[in-house]
């Protein structure tokens, strides 16, 4: 069975500092994609970054980078230079290659302090 | 691009009733997925449609059913509503590859 584990229910970070949100995954399928989404209090899910299981390099999108450690089955999100607007719930998700099923973790609430 | 639009935004139904939720996919997106998100939890995958065919289903009973139309818009139907069906229902579309889903703002369903 596929599973995503986010062990940090809540995280605090000072404005302008970097923060790492943890995500571990479990699957026996060799082809998968890993995603991070941001969900503000308004409820809409916002796509942040993607990492494919065969990608050799870690993905980066602006201030977001994904620290992909395949052997450890981890896909941590790093947010650099945190901003007050980064305060939200963050979800890690996995999409299997051959099946249309996505699995989400339970999320991490990030609070950026001024 | 118009994004993903869901309707209605809020809905209150009585236990045992049936409900239809609607989703208009982002232009050019041929894959649509539906998720149920209970309060304080991550979204749970209900099912996915690709070019009008269901190509993936999560652990939801058959009373959860769906449709995708030729214009790639979609419906989620839930029969015999139960109190535990109260949740935020999210629709998401994508084109595939290394692009994430584009989500709608969701429909908040309350079953009383």
Coordinates of N, CA and C in Angstrom, one line a residue:
Chain A
X1 N 0.8 -1.2 0.0 CA 0.0 0.0 0.0 C 0.9 1.2 0.0
X2 N 0.4 2.3 -0.6 CA 1.1 3.5 -0.7 C 0.8 4.4 0.6
X3 N 1.8 5.1 1.1 CA 1.6 5.9 2.2 C 2.5 7.1 2.2
X4 N 2.0 8.2 2.7 CA 2.8 9.4 2.9 C 2.7 9.8 4.4
X5 N 3.9 10.0 5.0 CA 4.0 10.4 6.4 C 4.6 11.8 6.5
X6 N 3.9 12.6 7.2 CA 4.4 14.0 7.6 C 4.3 14.0 9.1
X7 N 5.5 14.0 9.7 CA 5.6 13.8 11.2 C 5.5 15.1 11.9
X8 N 5.5 16.2 11.3 CA 5.4 17.5 11.9 C 4.0 18.1 11.8
X9 N 3.2 18.0 12.8 CA 1.9 18.6 12.7 C 2.0 20.1 12.6
X10 N 2.9 20.8 13.3 CA 3.1 22.2 13.2 C 4.5 22.6 13.3
X11 N 4.8 23.7 12.5 CA 6.2 24.2 12.5 C 6.2 25.7 12.6
X12 N 7.2 26.3 13.3 CA 7.3 27.7 13.4 C 8.6 28.1 12.8
X13 N 8.7 29.3 12.1 CA 9.9 29.8 11.5 C 9.9 31.3 11.6
X14 N 11.0 31.9 11.8 CA 11.2 33.3 11.8 C 11.2 33.8 10.4
X15 N 10.6 34.9 10.1 CA 10.6 35.6 8.8 C 12.0 35.7 8.3
X16 N 12.2 35.4 7.0 CA 13.5 35.5 6.3 C 14.4 34.3 6.6
X17 N 14.0 33.4 7.5 CA 14.8 32.2 7.7 C 14.3 31.0 6.8
X18 N 15.2 30.0 6.7 CA 14.8 28.8 5.9 C 14.1 27.8 6.8
X19 N 13.3 27.0 6.3 CA 12.6 25.9 7.0 C 12.5 24.7 6.2
X20 N 12.6 23.5 6.8 CA 12.4 22.2 6.2 C 11.2 21.5 6.7
X21 N 10.3 21.1 5.8 CA 9.2 20.3 6.1 C 9.4 18.9 5.7
X22 N 9.2 17.9 6.6 CA 9.6 16.5 6.3 C 8.4 15.8 5.7
X23 N 8.9 14.8 4.8 CA 7.9 13.9 4.2 C 8.6 12.6 3.9
X24 N 8.1 11.5 4.3 CA 8.6 10.2 3.9 C 7.4 9.5 3.2
X25 N 7.8 8.6 2.3 CA 6.8 7.9 1.6 C 7.1 6.4 1.5
X26 N 6.1 5.6 1.2 CA 6.3 4.2 1.1 C 5.5 3.7 -0.2
X27 N 6.2 3.1 -1.1 CA 5.6 2.4 -2.2 C 6.6 1.4 -2.8
X28 N 6.1 0.4 -3.4 CA 6.9 -0.6 -4.0 C 6.9 -0.4 -5.5
X29 N 6.2 0.6 -6.0 CA 6.1 0.9 -7.4 C 7.4 1.7 -7.8
X30 N 8.2 1.4 -8.8 CA 9.4 2.1 -9.1 C 9.1 3.4 -9.8
X31 N 7.9 3.6 -10.3 CA 7.6 4.9 -11.1 C 6.6 5.7 -10.3
X32 N 7.0 6.8 -9.8 CA 6.0 7.7 -9.0 C 6.5 9.1 -9.1
X33 N 5.6 10.0 -8.8 CA 5.9 11.4 -8.7 C 5.6 11.9 -7.3
X34 N 6.4 12.8 -6.8 CA 6.1 13.4 -5.5 C 5.8 14.9 -5.7
X35 N 4.8 15.3 -4.9 CA 4.4 16.7 -5.1 C 4.3 17.4 -3.7
X36 N 4.4 18.7 -3.7 CA 4.1 19.5 -2.5 C 3.1 20.5 -2.9
X37 N 2.1 20.6 -2.0 CA 1.0 21.6 -2.2 C 0.9 22.5 -0.9
X38 N 0.5 23.7 -1.2 CA 0.2 24.7 -0.1 C -1.3 24.9 0.0
X39 N -1.9 24.9 1.2 CA -3.3 25.1 1.3 C -3.5 26.3 2.4
X40 N -3.7 27.5 1.9 CA -4.0 28.6 2.8 C -5.3 28.4 3.5
X41 N -5.7 29.3 4.4 CA -6.9 29.1 5.1 C -8.1 29.3 4.2
X42 N -7.9 29.8 3.0 CA -9.1 29.9 2.0 C -9.5 28.5 1.5
X43 N -8.6 27.5 1.6 CA -9.0 26.2 1.2 C -8.4 25.7 -0.1
X44 N -8.0 26.6 -1.0 CA -7.5 26.1 -2.3 C -6.2 25.5 -2.2
X45 N -5.9 24.4 -2.8 CA -4.6 23.8 -2.9 C -3.8 24.4 -4.0
X46 N -2.6 24.8 -3.7 CA -1.7 25.4 -4.6 C -0.5 24.5 -4.9
X47 N -0.3 24.1 -6.1 CA 0.9 23.3 -6.5 C 2.2 24.0 -6.3
X48 N 3.2 23.4 -5.6 CA 4.4 24.1 -5.4 C 5.6 23.5 -6.2
X49 N 5.7 22.2 -6.2 CA 6.9 21.6 -6.7 C 6.7 20.1 -7.0
X50 N 7.4 19.6 -8.0 CA 7.3 18.2 -8.4 C 8.7 17.5 -8.4
X51 N 8.7 16.2 -8.1 CA 10.0 15.4 -8.2 C 9.6 14.0 -8.7
X52 N 10.1 13.7 -9.9 CA 9.9 12.3 -10.4 C 10.9 11.3 -9.8
X53 N 10.4 10.1 -9.7 CA 11.2 9.0 -9.1 C 12.5 8.8 -9.9
X54 N 12.6 9.1 -11.1 CA 13.8 8.8 -11.9 C 14.6 10.1 -12.1
X55 N 14.2 11.2 -11.5 CA 14.9 12.4 -11.7 C 16.2 12.3 -10.9
X56 N 17.3 12.7 -11.5 CA 18.6 12.6 -10.8 C 18.9 13.8 -9.9
X57 N 18.3 14.9 -10.3 CA 18.6 16.1 -9.6 C 17.4 16.5 -8.7
X58 N 17.6 17.2 -7.6 CA 16.6 17.7 -6.8 C 15.8 18.9 -7.5
X59 N 14.5 18.9 -7.4 CA 13.7 19.9 -8.0 C 13.8 21.2 -7.3
X60 N 13.8 22.3 -8.0 CA 13.7 23.6 -7.4 C 12.7 24.5 -8.2
X61 N 12.0 25.3 -7.4 CA 11.1 26.3 -8.0 C 11.1 27.5 -7.2
X62 N 11.9 28.5 -7.6 CA 12.0 29.7 -6.9 C 12.6 29.5 -5.5
X63 N 11.8 29.9 -4.4 CA 12.2 29.7 -3.1 C 12.0 28.3 -2.5
X64 N 11.4 27.4 -3.3 CA 11.1 26.1 -2.9 C 12.1 25.1 -3.5
X65 N 12.6 24.2 -2.8 CA 13.4 23.1 -3.3 C 13.0 21.8 -2.6
X66 N 13.2 20.7 -3.3 CA 12.8 19.4 -2.8 C 14.0 18.6 -2.5
X67 N 14.3 18.2 -1.3 CA 15.4 17.4 -1.0 C 15.0 15.9 -1.1
X68 N 15.3 15.3 -2.2 CA 14.9 14.0 -2.6 C 16.0 13.0 -2.2
X69 N 15.7 12.1 -1.3 CA 16.6 11.0 -0.9 C 15.9 9.7 -1.1
X70 N 16.1 9.1 -2.3 CA 15.4 8.0 -2.7 C 15.6 6.8 -1.8
X71 N 16.9 6.5 -1.4 CA 17.2 5.3 -0.6 C 16.4 5.4 0.8
X72 N 16.3 6.6 1.3 CA 15.6 6.8 2.5 C 14.1 7.0 2.3
X73 N 13.7 7.1 1.1 CA 12.3 7.4 0.8 C 11.8 8.7 1.5
X74 N 12.6 9.7 1.3 CA 12.2 11.0 1.9 C 12.1 12.1 0.8
X75 N 11.3 13.0 0.9 CA 11.1 14.1 0.0 C 10.8 15.4 0.7
X76 N 11.7 15.9 1.4 CA 11.5 17.1 2.2 C 11.5 18.4 1.4
X77 N 10.6 19.3 1.8 CA 10.4 20.6 1.2 C 11.2 21.6 2.0
X78 N 12.1 22.3 1.3 CA 12.8 23.4 1.9 C 12.3 24.7 1.3
X79 N 11.9 25.6 2.2 CA 11.5 27.0 1.9 C 12.6 27.9 2.4
X80 N 13.1 28.6 1.4 CA 14.2 29.6 1.8 C 13.6 31.0 2.0
X81 N 14.2 31.8 2.8 CA 13.8 33.2 3.0 C 12.3 33.3 3.3
X82 N 11.8 32.6 4.3 CA 10.4 32.6 4.6 C 9.7 34.0 4.7
X83 N 8.5 34.0 4.2 CA 7.7 35.2 4.2 C 6.4 35.0 5.0
X84 N 5.8 36.1 5.5 CA 4.6 35.9 6.3 C 3.5 35.2 5.5
X85 N 3.5 35.4 4.2 CA 2.5 34.8 3.3 C 2.7 33.3 3.1
X86 N 3.8 32.8 3.6 CA 4.0 31.3 3.6 C 3.3 30.6 4.6
X87 N 2.7 31.3 5.6 CA 1.9 30.6 6.7 C 0.7 29.9 6.0
X88 N 0.7 28.6 6.2 CA -0.4 27.8 5.6 C -0.2 26.4 6.0
X89 N -1.1 25.5 5.5 CA -0.9 24.1 5.6 C -0.2 23.6 4.4
X90 N 0.8 22.7 4.6 CA 1.6 22.1 3.5 C 1.4 20.6 3.4
X91 N 1.1 20.1 2.2 CA 0.8 18.7 2.0 C 1.8 18.1 1.0
X92 N 2.3 16.9 1.4 CA 3.2 16.1 0.5 C 2.3 15.1 -0.1
X93 N 2.5 14.8 -1.4 CA 1.6 13.8 -2.1 C 2.4 13.0 -3.0
X94 N 1.9 11.8 -3.3 CA 2.6 10.9 -4.2 C 1.6 10.4 -5.3
X95 N 2.0 10.4 -6.5 CA 1.2 9.9 -7.6 C 1.9 8.8 -8.3
X96 N 1.3 7.6 -8.3 CA 1.9 6.4 -9.0 C 1.8 6.6 -10.5
X97 N 2.9 6.0 -11.1 CA 3.0 6.3 -12.6 C 1.9 5.6 -13.4
X98 N 1.6 4.4 -13.1 CA 0.6 3.7 -14.0 C -0.8 3.7 -13.5
X99 N -1.1 4.3 -12.4 CA -2.4 4.3 -11.8 C -2.8 5.8 -11.6
X100 N -4.0 6.1 -11.7 CA -4.4 7.5 -11.4 C -4.6 7.8 -10.0
X101 N -4.0 7.1 -9.1 CA -4.3 7.4 -7.6 C -3.2 8.2 -7.0
X102 N -3.7 9.2 -6.2 CA -2.8 10.1 -5.5 C -3.0 9.8 -4.0
X103 N -1.9 9.9 -3.3 CA -2.0 9.7 -1.8 C -1.4 11.0 -1.2
X104 N -2.1 11.5 -0.2 CA -1.6 12.7 0.5 C -1.3 12.4 1.9
X105 N -0.3 13.2 2.5 CA -0.1 13.1 3.9 C -1.1 13.9 4.7
X106 N -1.0 13.9 6.0 CA -1.9 14.7 6.8 C -1.6 16.2 7.0
X107 N -0.4 16.6 6.4 CA -0.1 18.0 6.4 C 0.7 18.5 7.5
X108 N 1.4 19.6 7.3 CA 2.1 20.3 8.3 C 1.7 21.8 8.3
X109 N 1.3 22.3 9.4 CA 0.9 23.7 9.5 C 2.1 24.5 9.8
X110 N 2.5 25.4 8.8 CA 3.6 26.3 9.0 C 3.2 27.7 9.4
X111 N 3.8 28.2 10.4 CA 3.5 29.6 10.9 C 4.8 30.4 10.8
X112 N 4.8 31.5 10.1 CA 5.9 32.4 9.9 C 5.8 33.5 10.9
X113 N 6.7 33.7 11.7 CA 6.7 34.8 12.7 C 7.4 36.0 12.2
X114 N 6.8 37.2 12.5 CA 7.5 38.4 12.0 C 8.7 38.8 12.9
Chain B
X1 N -6.2 30.9 -19.5 CA -6.6 29.8 -18.5 C -7.6 30.3 -17.5
X2 N -8.6 29.5 -17.2 CA -9.6 30.0 -16.3 C -9.5 29.3 -15.0
X3 N -8.6 28.3 -14.8 CA -8.5 27.5 -13.6 C -9.6 26.5 -13.5
X4 N -9.7 25.9 -12.3 CA -10.7 24.9 -12.0 C -11.9 25.5 -11.2
X5 N -13.1 25.4 -11.6 CA -14.2 26.0 -11.0 C -15.1 24.9 -10.4
X6 N -15.5 25.0 -9.2 CA -16.4 24.0 -8.6 C -17.7 24.7 -8.1
X7 N -18.8 23.9 -8.2 CA -20.1 24.5 -7.7 C -20.9 23.3 -7.1
X8 N -21.7 23.7 -6.1 CA -21.7 24.9 -5.4 C -20.6 25.0 -4.4
X9 N -20.4 26.2 -3.8 CA -19.3 26.3 -2.8 C -19.7 25.7 -1.5
X10 N -20.9 25.8 -1.1 CA -21.4 25.2 0.1 C -22.7 24.5 -0.1
X11 N -23.0 23.5 0.7 CA -24.2 22.7 0.5 C -24.6 22.0 1.8
X12 N -25.8 22.0 2.1 CA -26.3 21.3 3.3 C -27.3 20.3 2.8
X13 N -27.1 19.0 3.2 CA -28.1 18.0 2.8 C -28.4 17.2 4.0
X14 N -29.5 16.4 3.9 CA -30.0 15.6 5.0 C -29.6 14.2 4.7
X15 N -29.3 13.5 5.8 CA -28.9 12.1 5.7 C -29.8 11.3 4.9
X16 N -29.3 10.5 3.9 CA -30.1 9.6 3.1 C -30.4 10.3 1.7
X17 N -30.1 11.6 1.6 CA -30.3 12.2 0.3 C -29.2 12.0 -0.6
X18 N -29.4 12.5 -1.9 CA -28.3 12.3 -2.9 C -27.8 13.7 -3.3
X19 N -26.6 13.8 -3.7 CA -26.0 15.1 -4.0 C -25.1 15.0 -5.3
X20 N -25.1 16.0 -6.1 CA -24.2 16.1 -7.3 C -23.4 17.4 -7.1
X21 N -22.1 17.2 -7.2 CA -21.1 18.3 -7.2 C -20.5 18.4 -8.6
X22 N -20.2 19.6 -9.0 CA -19.8 19.9 -10.4 C -18.4 20.5 -10.4
X23 N -17.7 20.2 -11.5 CA -16.3 20.7 -11.6 C -16.1 21.1 -13.1
X24 N -15.6 22.2 -13.3 CA -15.2 22.6 -14.7 C -13.6 22.7 -14.7
X25 N -13.0 21.8 -15.5 CA -11.6 21.6 -15.5 C -10.9 22.8 -16.1
X26 N -9.6 23.0 -15.8 CA -8.8 24.0 -16.5 C -8.7 23.6 -17.9
X27 N -8.7 24.7 -18.8 CA -8.6 24.5 -20.2 C -7.4 23.6 -20.6
X28 N -7.6 22.6 -21.4 CA -6.5 21.7 -21.9 C -6.2 20.6 -21.0
X29 N -6.8 20.5 -19.8 CA -6.6 19.4 -18.9 C -7.6 18.3 -19.1
X30 N -7.0 17.1 -19.5 CA -7.9 16.0 -19.8 C -8.1 15.0 -18.6
X31 N -7.4 15.2 -17.5 CA -7.5 14.3 -16.4 C -8.1 15.1 -15.2
X32 N -9.1 14.5 -14.6 CA -9.7 15.2 -13.4 C -9.8 14.1 -12.3
X33 N -9.5 14.6 -11.1 CA -9.6 13.8 -9.9 C -10.5 14.4 -8.9
X34 N -11.1 13.6 -8.0 CA -11.9 14.1 -6.9 C -11.3 13.6 -5.6
X35 N -11.3 14.5 -4.6 CA -10.8 14.2 -3.3 C -11.8 14.6 -2.2
X36 N -11.8 13.9 -1.1 CA -12.6 14.2 0.0 C -11.6 14.6 1.1
X37 N -11.8 15.8 1.7 CA -10.9 16.3 2.8 C -11.7 16.6 4.0
X38 N -11.5 15.7 5.0 CA -12.2 15.9 6.3 C -11.4 17.0 7.0
X39 N -12.0 17.6 8.0 CA -11.4 18.7 8.7 C -10.1 18.2 9.4
X40 N -9.0 19.0 9.2 CA -7.8 18.6 9.9 C -7.0 17.5 9.3
X41 N -7.5 17.0 8.1 CA -6.8 15.9 7.5 C -6.4 16.2 6.1
X42 N -5.6 15.3 5.5 CA -5.2 15.5 4.1 C -6.3 15.0 3.2
X43 N -6.3 15.4 1.9 CA -7.3 14.9 1.0 C -7.2 13.4 0.8
X44 N -8.3 12.8 0.6 CA -8.4 11.3 0.3 C -8.9 11.2 -1.1
X45 N -8.2 10.4 -1.9 CA -8.5 10.2 -3.3 C -9.8 9.4 -3.4
X46 N -10.7 9.9 -4.2 CA -11.9 9.2 -4.5 C -11.8 8.5 -5.8
X47 N -11.6 9.2 -6.9 CA -11.4 8.6 -8.2 C -10.9 9.6 -9.2
X48 N -10.4 9.1 -10.3 CA -9.8 9.9 -11.3 C -10.4 9.5 -12.7
X49 N -10.6 10.5 -13.6 CA -11.1 10.2 -14.9 C -10.1 10.8 -15.9
X50 N -9.9 10.0 -17.0 CA -9.0 10.4 -18.1 C -9.8 10.2 -19.3
X51 N -10.1 11.3 -20.0 CA -10.8 11.2 -21.3 C -12.1 10.4 -21.1
X52 N -12.9 10.7 -20.2 CA -14.2 10.2 -19.9 C -14.2 8.8 -19.3
X53 N -13.0 8.2 -19.0 CA -13.0 6.9 -18.5 C -12.4 6.9 -17.1
X54 N -13.0 6.2 -16.1 CA -12.4 6.1 -14.8 C -11.1 5.3 -14.9
X55 N -10.0 5.8 -14.4 CA -8.7 5.1 -14.5 C -8.0 5.0 -13.1
X56 N -8.8 5.2 -12.1 CA -8.2 5.0 -10.8 C -9.3 5.3 -9.7
X57 N -9.3 4.5 -8.7 CA -10.3 4.7 -7.6 C -9.7 4.4 -6.3
X58 N -10.1 5.2 -5.3 CA -9.7 5.0 -3.9 C -10.6 4.1 -3.2
X59 N -10.5 4.1 -1.9 CA -11.3 3.2 -1.0 C -12.6 3.9 -0.6
X60 N -13.4 4.1 -1.6 CA -14.7 4.7 -1.4 C -15.8 3.7 -1.9
X61 N -16.9 3.6 -1.2 CA -18.0 2.7 -1.6 C -18.6 3.1 -2.9
X62 N -19.3 2.2 -3.6 CA -20.0 2.5 -4.9 C -21.0 3.6 -4.9
X63 N -21.4 4.0 -3.7 CA -22.4 5.1 -3.7 C -21.7 6.5 -4.1
X64 N -20.4 6.4 -4.2 CA -19.7 7.6 -4.7 C -19.4 7.2 -6.2
X65 N -20.0 8.0 -7.1 CA -19.8 7.8 -8.5 C -19.5 9.1 -9.2
X66 N -19.0 8.9 -10.5 CA -18.7 10.2 -11.2 C -18.9 10.0 -12.7
X67 N -18.7 11.2 -13.3 CA -18.8 11.3 -14.7 C -17.8 12.3 -15.2
X68 N -17.2 12.1 -16.4 CA -16.5 13.2 -17.1 C -17.1 13.3 -18.4
X69 N -17.3 14.6 -18.8 CA -17.9 14.9 -20.1 C -16.9 15.2 -21.2
X70 N -17.3 15.2 -22.5 CA -16.4 15.4 -23.6 C -15.6 16.7 -23.4
X71 N -16.2 17.7 -22.8 CA -15.5 19.0 -22.6 C -14.6 18.9 -21.3
X72 N -14.4 17.7 -20.8 CA -13.6 17.4 -19.6 C -14.1 18.0 -18.3
X73 N -15.3 18.5 -18.3 CA -16.0 18.9 -17.0 C -16.4 17.6 -16.3
X74 N -16.7 17.7 -15.1 CA -16.9 16.4 -14.3 C -18.0 16.6 -13.2
X75 N -18.6 15.5 -12.8 CA -19.5 15.5 -11.7 C -19.1 14.4 -10.7
X76 N -19.4 14.7 -9.5 CA -19.3 13.7 -8.4 C -20.7 13.5 -7.8
X77 N -21.2 12.3 -7.8 CA -22.5 12.0 -7.2 C -22.3 11.1 -6.0
X78 N -23.0 11.5 -5.0 CA -23.0 10.7 -3.8 C -24.4 10.3 -3.4
X79 N -24.7 9.0 -3.3 CA -26.1 8.6 -2.9 C -26.1 8.2 -1.5
X80 N -27.3 8.2 -0.9 CA -27.6 7.7 0.5 C -26.6 8.4 1.4
X81 N -26.6 9.7 1.5 CA -25.6 10.5 2.3 C -25.6 10.0 3.7
X82 N -24.4 10.0 4.3 CA -24.2 9.7 5.7 C -23.5 10.9 6.3
X83 N -23.7 11.0 7.7 CA -23.1 12.1 8.4 C -21.6 12.2 8.1
X84 N -20.9 11.1 8.0 CA -19.4 11.1 7.8 C -19.0 11.6 6.4
X85 N -20.0 11.8 5.6 CA -19.7 12.4 4.2 C -19.5 13.9 4.3
X86 N -19.7 14.5 5.4 CA -19.5 15.9 5.6 C -18.0 16.2 5.5
X87 N -17.6 17.0 4.5 CA -16.2 17.3 4.2 C -16.1 18.3 3.2
X88 N -14.9 18.7 2.9 CA -14.6 19.6 1.7 C -14.3 18.6 0.5
X89 N -15.0 18.8 -0.6 CA -14.7 18.0 -1.7 C -14.0 18.8 -2.8
X90 N -12.8 18.3 -3.1 CA -11.9 19.0 -4.0 C -11.9 18.3 -5.4
X91 N -11.9 19.1 -6.4 CA -11.7 18.7 -7.8 C -10.4 19.2 -8.2
X92 N -9.7 18.4 -9.0 CA -8.4 18.8 -9.5 C -8.2 18.3 -10.9
X93 N -7.5 19.1 -11.7 CA -7.2 18.6 -13.1 C -5.8 18.8 -13.4
X94 N -5.3 18.0 -14.4 CA -3.9 18.2 -14.8 C -3.7 17.7 -16.2
X95 N -2.6 18.0 -16.8 CA -2.3 17.5 -18.1 C -1.4 16.3 -18.1
X96 N -0.8 16.0 -17.0 CA 0.1 14.8 -16.9 C 1.6 15.3 -16.8
X97 N 2.5 14.4 -16.9 CA 3.9 14.7 -16.8 C 4.3 15.3 -15.5
X98 N 5.2 16.3 -15.5 CA 5.7 16.8 -14.2 C 4.9 18.0 -13.7
X99 N 3.7 18.1 -14.1 CA 2.9 19.2 -13.6 C 1.9 18.7 -12.6
X100 N 1.8 19.5 -11.5 CA 0.9 19.1 -10.5 C -0.5 19.4 -10.8
X101 N -1.4 19.0 -10.0 CA -2.8 19.2 -10.2 C -3.1 20.7 -9.9
X102 N -4.1 21.2 -10.7 CA -4.7 22.5 -10.4 C -6.0 22.2 -9.7
X103 N -6.1 22.7 -8.5 CA -7.3 22.4 -7.7 C -8.3 23.6 -7.7
X104 N -9.5 23.2 -7.6 CA -10.6 24.1 -7.4 C -10.6 24.5 -5.9
X105 N -11.5 25.4 -5.6 CA -11.6 25.9 -4.2 C -12.5 25.0 -3.3
X106 N -13.1 24.0 -4.0 CA -13.8 23.0 -3.2 C -15.3 23.3 -3.0
X107 N -16.0 22.3 -2.6 CA -17.4 22.4 -2.2 C -17.5 21.8 -0.8
X108 N -17.9 22.7 0.1 CA -18.1 22.3 1.5 C -19.5 21.6 1.7
X109 N -19.5 20.3 1.9 CA -20.8 19.6 2.1 C -21.0 19.3 3.6
X110 N -22.1 19.6 4.0 CA -22.5 19.3 5.4 C -23.8 18.4 5.3
X111 N -23.7 17.3 6.0 CA -24.8 16.3 6.1 C -25.4 16.4 7.5
X112 N -26.6 16.7 7.6 CA -27.3 16.8 8.9 C -28.3 15.7 9.1

